[in-house]
Short mmCIF file of N, CA and C in Angstrom, two decimals:
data_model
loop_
_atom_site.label_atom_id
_atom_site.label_comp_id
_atom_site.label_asym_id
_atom_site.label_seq_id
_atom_site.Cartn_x
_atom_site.Cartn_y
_atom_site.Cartn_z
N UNK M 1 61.41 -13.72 -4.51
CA UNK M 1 60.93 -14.93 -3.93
C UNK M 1 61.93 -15.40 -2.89
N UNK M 2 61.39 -15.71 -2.04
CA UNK M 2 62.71 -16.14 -0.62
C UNK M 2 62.04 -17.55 -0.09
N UNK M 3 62.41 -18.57 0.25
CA UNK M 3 62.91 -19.68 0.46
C UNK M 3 63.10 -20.29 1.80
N UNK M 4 62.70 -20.87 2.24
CA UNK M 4 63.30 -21.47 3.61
C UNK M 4 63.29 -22.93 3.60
N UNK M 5 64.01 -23.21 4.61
CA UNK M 5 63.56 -24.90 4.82
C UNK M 5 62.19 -25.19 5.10
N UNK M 6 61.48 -24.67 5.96
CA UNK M 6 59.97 -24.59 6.05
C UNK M 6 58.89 -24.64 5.13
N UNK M 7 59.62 -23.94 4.61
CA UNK M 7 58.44 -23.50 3.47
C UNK M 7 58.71 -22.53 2.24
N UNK M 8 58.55 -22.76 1.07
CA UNK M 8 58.48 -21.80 -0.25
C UNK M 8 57.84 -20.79 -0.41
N UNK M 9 57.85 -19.72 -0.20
CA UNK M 9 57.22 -18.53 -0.85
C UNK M 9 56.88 -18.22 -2.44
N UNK M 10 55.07 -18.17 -2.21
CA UNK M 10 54.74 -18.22 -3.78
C UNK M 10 55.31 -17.11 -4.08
N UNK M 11 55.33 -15.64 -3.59
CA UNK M 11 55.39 -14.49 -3.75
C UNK M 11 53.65 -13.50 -3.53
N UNK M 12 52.85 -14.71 -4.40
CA UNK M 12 51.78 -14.02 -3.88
C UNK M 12 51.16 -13.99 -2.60
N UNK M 13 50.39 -12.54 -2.33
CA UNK M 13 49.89 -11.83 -0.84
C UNK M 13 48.58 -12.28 -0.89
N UNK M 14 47.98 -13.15 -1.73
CA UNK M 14 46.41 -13.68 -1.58
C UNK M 14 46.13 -14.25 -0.67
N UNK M 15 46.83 -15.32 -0.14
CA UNK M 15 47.06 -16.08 0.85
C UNK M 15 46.74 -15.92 2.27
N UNK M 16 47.23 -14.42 2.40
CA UNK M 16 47.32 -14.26 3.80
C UNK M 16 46.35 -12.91 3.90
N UNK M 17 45.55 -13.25 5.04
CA UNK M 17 44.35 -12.24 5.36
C UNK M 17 44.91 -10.92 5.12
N UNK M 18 44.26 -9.81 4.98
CA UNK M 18 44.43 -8.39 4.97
C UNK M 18 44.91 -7.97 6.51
N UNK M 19 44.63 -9.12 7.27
CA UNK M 19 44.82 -8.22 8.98
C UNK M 19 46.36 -8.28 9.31
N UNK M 20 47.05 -9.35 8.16
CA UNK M 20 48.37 -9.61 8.83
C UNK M 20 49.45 -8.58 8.03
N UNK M 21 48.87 -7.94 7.19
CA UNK M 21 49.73 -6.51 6.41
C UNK M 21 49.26 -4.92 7.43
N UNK M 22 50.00 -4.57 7.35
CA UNK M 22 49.84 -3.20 8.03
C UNK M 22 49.22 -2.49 6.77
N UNK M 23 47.79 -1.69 7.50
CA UNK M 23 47.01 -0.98 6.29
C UNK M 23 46.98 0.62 6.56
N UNK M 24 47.49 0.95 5.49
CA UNK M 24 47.66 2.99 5.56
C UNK M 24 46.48 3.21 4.63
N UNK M 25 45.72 4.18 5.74
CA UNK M 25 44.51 4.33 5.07
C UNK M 25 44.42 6.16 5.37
N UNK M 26 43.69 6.97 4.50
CA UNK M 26 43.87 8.28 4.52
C UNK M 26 42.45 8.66 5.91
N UNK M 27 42.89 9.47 6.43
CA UNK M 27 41.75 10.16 7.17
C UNK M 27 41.03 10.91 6.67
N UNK M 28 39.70 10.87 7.14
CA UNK M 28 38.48 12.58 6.52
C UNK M 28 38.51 13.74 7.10
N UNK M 29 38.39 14.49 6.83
CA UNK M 29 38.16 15.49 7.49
C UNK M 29 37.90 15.31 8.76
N UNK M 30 36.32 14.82 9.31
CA UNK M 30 35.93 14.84 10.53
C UNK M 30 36.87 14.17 11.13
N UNK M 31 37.41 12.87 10.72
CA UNK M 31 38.49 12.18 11.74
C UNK M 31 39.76 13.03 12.09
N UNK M 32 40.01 13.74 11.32
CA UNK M 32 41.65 14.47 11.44
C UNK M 32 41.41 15.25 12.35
N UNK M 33 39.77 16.43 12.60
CA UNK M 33 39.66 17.27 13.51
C UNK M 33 39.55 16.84 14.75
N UNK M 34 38.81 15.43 14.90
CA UNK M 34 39.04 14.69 15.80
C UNK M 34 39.78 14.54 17.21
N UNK M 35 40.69 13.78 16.19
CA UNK M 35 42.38 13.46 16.33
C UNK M 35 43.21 14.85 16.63
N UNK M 36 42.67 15.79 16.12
CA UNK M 36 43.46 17.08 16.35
C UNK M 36 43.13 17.48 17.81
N UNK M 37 42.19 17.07 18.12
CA UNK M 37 41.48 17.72 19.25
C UNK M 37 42.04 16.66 20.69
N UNK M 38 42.32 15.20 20.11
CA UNK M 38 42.75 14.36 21.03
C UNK M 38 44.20 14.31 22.19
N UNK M 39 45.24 15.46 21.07
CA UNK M 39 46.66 15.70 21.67
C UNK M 39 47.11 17.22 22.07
N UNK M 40 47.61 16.88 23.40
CA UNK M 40 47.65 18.88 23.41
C UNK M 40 48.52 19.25 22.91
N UNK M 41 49.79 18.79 22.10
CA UNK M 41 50.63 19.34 21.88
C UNK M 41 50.80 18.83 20.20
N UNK M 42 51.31 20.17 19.10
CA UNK M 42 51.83 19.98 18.22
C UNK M 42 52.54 21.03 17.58
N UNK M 43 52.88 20.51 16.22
CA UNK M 43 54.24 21.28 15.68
C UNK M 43 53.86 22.50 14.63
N UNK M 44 54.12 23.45 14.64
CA UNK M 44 53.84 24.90 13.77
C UNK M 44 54.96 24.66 13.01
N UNK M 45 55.21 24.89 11.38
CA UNK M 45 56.11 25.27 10.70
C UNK M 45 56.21 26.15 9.46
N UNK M 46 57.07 26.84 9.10
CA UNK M 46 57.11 28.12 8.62
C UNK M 46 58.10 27.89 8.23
N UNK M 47 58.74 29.21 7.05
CA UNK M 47 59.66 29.22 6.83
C UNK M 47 60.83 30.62 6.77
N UNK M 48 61.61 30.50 7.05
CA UNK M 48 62.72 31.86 7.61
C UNK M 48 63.72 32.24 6.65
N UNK M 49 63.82 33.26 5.67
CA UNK M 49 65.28 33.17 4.91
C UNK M 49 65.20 31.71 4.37
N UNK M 50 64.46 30.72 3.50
CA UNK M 50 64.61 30.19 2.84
C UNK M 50 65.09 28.68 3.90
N UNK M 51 64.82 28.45 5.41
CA UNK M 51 64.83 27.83 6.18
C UNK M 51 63.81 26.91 7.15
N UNK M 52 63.61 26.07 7.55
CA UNK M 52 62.01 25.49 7.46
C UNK M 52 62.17 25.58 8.93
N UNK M 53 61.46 26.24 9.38
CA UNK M 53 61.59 26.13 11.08
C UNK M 53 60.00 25.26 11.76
N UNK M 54 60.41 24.18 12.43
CA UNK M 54 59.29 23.95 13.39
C UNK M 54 59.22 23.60 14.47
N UNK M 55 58.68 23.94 15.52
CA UNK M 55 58.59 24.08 16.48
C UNK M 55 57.31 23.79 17.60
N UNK M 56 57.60 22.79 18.17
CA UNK M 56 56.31 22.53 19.29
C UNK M 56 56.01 23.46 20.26
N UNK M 57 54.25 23.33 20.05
CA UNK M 57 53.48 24.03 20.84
C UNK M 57 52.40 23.39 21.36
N UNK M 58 51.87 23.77 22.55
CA UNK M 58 50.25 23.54 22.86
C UNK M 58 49.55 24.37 22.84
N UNK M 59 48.24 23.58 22.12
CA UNK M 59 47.56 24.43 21.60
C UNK M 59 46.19 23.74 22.46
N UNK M 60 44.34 24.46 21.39
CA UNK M 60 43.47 23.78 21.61
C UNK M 60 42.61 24.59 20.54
N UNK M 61 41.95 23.70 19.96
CA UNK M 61 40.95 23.55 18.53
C UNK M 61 39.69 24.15 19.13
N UNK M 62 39.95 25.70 18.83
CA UNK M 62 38.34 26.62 19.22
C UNK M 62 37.96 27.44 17.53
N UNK M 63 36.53 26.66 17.47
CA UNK M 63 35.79 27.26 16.77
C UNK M 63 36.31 26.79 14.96
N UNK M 64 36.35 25.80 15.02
CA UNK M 64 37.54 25.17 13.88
C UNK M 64 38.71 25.88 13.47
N UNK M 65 39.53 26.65 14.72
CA UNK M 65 40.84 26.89 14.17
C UNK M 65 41.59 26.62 15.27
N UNK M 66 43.03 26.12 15.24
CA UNK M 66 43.95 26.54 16.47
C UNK M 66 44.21 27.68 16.81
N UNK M 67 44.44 27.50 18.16
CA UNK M 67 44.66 28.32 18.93
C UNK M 67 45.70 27.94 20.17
N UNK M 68 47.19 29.07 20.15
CA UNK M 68 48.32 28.70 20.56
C UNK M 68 48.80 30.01 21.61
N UNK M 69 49.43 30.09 22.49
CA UNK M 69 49.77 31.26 22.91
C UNK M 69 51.50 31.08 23.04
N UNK M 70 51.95 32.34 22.79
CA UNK M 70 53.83 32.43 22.96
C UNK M 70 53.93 33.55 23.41
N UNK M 71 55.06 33.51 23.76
CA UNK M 71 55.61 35.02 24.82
C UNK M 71 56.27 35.48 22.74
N UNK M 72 55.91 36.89 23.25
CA UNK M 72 55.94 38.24 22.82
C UNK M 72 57.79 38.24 22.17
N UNK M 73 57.98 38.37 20.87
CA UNK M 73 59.11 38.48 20.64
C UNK M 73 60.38 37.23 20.75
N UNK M 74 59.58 36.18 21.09
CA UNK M 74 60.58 35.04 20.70
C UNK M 74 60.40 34.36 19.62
N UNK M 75 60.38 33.20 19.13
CA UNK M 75 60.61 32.65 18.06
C UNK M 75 59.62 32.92 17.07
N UNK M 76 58.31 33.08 17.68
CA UNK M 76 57.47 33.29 16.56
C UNK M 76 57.16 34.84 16.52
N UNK M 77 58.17 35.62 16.64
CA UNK M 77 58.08 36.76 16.09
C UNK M 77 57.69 37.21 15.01
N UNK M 78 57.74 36.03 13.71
CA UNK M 78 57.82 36.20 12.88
C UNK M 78 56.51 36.22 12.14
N UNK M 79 55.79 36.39 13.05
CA UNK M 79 54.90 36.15 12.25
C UNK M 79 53.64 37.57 11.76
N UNK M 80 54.54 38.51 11.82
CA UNK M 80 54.03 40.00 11.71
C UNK M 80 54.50 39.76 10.27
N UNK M 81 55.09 39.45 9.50
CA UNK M 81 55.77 39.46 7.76
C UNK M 81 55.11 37.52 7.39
N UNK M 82 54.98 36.30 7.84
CA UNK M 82 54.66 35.34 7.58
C UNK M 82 53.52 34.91 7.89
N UNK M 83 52.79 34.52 7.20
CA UNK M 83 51.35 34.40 8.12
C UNK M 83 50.74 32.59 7.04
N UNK M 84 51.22 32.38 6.00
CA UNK M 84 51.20 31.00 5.80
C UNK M 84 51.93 30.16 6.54
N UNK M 85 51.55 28.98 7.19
CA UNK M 85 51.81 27.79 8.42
C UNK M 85 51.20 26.54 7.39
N UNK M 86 52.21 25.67 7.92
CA UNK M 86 51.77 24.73 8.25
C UNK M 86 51.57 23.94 9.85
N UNK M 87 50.74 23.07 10.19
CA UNK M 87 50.61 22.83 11.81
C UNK M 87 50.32 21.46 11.73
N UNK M 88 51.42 20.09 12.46
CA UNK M 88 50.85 18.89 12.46
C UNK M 88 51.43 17.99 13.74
N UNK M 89 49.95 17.35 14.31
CA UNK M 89 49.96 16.38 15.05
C UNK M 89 50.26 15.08 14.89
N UNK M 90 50.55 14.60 15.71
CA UNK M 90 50.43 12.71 15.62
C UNK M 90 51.08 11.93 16.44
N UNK M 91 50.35 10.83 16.67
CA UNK M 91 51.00 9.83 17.73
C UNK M 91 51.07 8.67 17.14
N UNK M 92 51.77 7.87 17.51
CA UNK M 92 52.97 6.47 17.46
C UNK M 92 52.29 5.58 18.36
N UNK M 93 52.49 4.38 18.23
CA UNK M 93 52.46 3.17 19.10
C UNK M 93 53.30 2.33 18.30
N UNK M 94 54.75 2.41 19.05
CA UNK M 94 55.45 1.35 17.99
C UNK M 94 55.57 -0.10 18.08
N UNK M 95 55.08 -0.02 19.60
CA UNK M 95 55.09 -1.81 19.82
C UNK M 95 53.89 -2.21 18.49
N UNK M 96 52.93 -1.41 18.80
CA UNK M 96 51.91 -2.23 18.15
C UNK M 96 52.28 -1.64 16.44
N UNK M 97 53.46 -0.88 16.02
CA UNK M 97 53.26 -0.28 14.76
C UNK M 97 51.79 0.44 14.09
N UNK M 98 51.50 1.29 15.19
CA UNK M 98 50.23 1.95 14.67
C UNK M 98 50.65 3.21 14.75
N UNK M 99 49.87 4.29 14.59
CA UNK M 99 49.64 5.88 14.26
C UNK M 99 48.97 6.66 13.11
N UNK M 100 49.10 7.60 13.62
CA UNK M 100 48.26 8.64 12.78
C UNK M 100 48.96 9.83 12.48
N UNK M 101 48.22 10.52 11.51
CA UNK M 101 49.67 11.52 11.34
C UNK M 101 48.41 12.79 10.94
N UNK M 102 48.22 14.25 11.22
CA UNK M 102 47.76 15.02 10.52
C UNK M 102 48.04 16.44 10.28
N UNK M 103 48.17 16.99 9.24
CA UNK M 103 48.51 18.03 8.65
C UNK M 103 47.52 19.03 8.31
N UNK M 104 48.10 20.46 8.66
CA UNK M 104 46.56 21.29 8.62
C UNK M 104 47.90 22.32 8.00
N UNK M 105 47.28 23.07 6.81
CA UNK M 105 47.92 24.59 5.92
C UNK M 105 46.74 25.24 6.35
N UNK M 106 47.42 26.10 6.45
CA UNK M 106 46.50 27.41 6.57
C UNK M 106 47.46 29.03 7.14
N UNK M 107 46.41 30.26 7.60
CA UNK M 107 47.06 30.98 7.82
C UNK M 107 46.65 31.28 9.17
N UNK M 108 48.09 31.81 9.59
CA UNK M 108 48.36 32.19 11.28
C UNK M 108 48.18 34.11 11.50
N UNK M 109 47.73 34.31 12.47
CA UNK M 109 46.95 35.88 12.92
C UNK M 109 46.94 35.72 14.42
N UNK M 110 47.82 37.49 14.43
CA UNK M 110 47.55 37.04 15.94
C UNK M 110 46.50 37.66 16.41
N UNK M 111 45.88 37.41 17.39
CA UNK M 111 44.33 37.76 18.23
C UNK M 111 44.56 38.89 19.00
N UNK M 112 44.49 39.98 18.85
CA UNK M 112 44.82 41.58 19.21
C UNK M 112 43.34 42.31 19.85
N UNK M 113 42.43 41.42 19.31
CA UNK M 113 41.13 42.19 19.62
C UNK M 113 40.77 41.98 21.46
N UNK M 114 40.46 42.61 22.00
CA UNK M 114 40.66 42.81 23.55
C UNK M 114 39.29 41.40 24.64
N UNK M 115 38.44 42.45 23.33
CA UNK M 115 37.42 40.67 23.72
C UNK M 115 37.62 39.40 23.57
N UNK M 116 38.35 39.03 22.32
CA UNK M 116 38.86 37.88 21.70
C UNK M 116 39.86 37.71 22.90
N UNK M 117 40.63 38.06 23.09
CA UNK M 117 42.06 37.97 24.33
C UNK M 117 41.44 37.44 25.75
N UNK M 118 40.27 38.57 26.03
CA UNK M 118 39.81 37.93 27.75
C UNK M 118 39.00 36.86 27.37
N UNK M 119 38.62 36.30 26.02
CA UNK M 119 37.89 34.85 26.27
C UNK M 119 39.28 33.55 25.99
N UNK M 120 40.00 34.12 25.10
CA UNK M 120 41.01 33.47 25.09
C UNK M 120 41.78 32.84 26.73
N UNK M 121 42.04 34.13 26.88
CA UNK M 121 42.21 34.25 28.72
C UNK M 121 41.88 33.16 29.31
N UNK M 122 40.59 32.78 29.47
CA UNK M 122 39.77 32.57 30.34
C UNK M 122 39.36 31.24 29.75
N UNK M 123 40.02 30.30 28.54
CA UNK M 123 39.48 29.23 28.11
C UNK M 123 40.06 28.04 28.74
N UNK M 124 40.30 27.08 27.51
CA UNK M 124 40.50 25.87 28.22
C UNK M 124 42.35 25.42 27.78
N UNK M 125 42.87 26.53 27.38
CA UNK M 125 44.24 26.88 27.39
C UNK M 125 45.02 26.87 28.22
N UNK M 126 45.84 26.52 28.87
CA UNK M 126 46.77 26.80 29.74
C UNK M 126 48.06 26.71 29.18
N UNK M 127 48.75 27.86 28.35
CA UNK M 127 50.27 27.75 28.40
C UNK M 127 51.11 27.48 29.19
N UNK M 128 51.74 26.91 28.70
CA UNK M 128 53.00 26.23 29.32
C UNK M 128 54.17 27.45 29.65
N UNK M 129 54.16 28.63 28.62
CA UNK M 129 55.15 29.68 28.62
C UNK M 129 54.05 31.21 28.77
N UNK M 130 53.32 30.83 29.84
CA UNK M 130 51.89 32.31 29.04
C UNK M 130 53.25 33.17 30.12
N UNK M 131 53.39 34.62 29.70
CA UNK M 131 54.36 35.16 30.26
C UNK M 131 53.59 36.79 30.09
N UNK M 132 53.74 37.59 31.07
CA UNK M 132 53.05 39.06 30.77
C UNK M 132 53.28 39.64 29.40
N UNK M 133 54.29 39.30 28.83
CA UNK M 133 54.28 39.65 27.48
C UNK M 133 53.62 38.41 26.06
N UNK M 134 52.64 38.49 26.64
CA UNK M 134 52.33 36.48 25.48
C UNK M 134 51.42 37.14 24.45
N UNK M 135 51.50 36.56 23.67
CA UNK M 135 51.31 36.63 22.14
C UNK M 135 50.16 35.44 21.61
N UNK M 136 48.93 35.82 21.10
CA UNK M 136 47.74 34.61 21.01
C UNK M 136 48.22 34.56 19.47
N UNK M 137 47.86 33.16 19.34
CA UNK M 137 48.03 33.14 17.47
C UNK M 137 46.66 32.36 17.92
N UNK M 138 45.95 32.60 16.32
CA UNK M 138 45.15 31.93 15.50
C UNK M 138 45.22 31.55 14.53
N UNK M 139 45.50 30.08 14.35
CA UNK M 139 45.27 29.60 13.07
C UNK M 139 43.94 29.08 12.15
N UNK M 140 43.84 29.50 11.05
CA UNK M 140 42.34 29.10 10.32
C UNK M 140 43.21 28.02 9.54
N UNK M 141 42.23 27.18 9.46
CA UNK M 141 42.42 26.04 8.74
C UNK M 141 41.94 25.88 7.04
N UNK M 142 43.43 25.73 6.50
CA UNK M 142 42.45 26.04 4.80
C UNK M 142 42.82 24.58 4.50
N UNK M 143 43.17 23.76 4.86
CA UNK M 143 43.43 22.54 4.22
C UNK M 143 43.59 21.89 5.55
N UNK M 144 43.19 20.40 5.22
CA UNK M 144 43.82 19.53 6.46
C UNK M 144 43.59 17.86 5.93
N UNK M 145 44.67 17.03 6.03
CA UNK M 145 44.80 15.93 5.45
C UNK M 145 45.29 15.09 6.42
N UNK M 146 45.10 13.47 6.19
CA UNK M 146 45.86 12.94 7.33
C UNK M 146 46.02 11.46 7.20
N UNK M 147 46.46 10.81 7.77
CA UNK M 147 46.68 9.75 7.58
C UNK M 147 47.10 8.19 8.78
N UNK M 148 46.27 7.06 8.72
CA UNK M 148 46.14 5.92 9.96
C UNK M 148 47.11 5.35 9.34
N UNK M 149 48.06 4.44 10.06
CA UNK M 149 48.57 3.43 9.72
C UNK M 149 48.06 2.66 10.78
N UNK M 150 47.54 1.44 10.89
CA UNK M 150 47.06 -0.37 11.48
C UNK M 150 48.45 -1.07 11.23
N UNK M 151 49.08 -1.44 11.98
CA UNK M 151 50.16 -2.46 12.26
C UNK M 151 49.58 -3.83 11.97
N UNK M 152 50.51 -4.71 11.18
CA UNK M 152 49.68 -5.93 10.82
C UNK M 152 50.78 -6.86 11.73
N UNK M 153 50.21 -8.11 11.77
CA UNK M 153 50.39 -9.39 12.84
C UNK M 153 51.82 -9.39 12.46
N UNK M 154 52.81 -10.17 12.89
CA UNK M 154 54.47 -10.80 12.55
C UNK M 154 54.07 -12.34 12.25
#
């Protein structure tokens, strides 16, 4: 209970509308794919020798899975022996204390098939690092969860 010259605090939150608490509310499915689809850029993570590596990428949500491209033999080399990922987006507004946060498990494959590659090619992708040696991942989505936070009044 805290005190002021102003005024006594009952302790109880009845008082004051629901709009003036910040409300964390879980996302659905459809909203998270959404939202996934709203930011070009997010984070892949894995793990190395018992080490959690993650790392930003841009991607774009074809056919309900991500889809990411990397040059050939750099960081995500690894993924010829690892193929469970996790992959998550989200944006901030801190003036207003809002955001969203979402998390997708699933498994990562890279796209080798020659047709799959020239539509890949030719989509709405543009790497940032596409390099003659680039590397397509696909991620399928086996789980995906997420979560709003609403900033409440001061």
């Amino acid at each position: 209970m805290i005190a002021d010259s102003t005024h006594q605090t009952t302790g109880a939150a009845a008082n004051v509308p629901d709009d003036e608490h910040p409300q964390l509310r879980d996302l659905s499915r459809e909203e998270c794919l959404t939202r996934l689809e709203s930011v070009p850029v997010g984070r892949i993570g894995y793990v190395v020798d018992g080490m959690a590596v993650i790392l930003p990428v841009n991607f774009v949500l074809i056919d309900n899975a991500i889809v990411f491209c990397a040059s050939k033999g750099g960081t995500l080399a690894w993924l010829s022996n690892r193929r469970r990922v996790a992959f998550e987006v989200d944006e901030s507004r801190p003036a207003e204390r809002e955001g969203w946060s979402v998390l997708i498990h699933g498994s990562a494959h890279e796209v080798t098939d020659p047709d799959q590659l020239d539509v890949l090619r030719r989509g709405p992708l543009h790497s940032w690092v596409r390099t003659p040696a680039e590397h397509w991942v696909r991620i399928t989505i086996d789980s995906v969860s997420g979560r709003a936070l609403r900033g409440g009044r001061e």
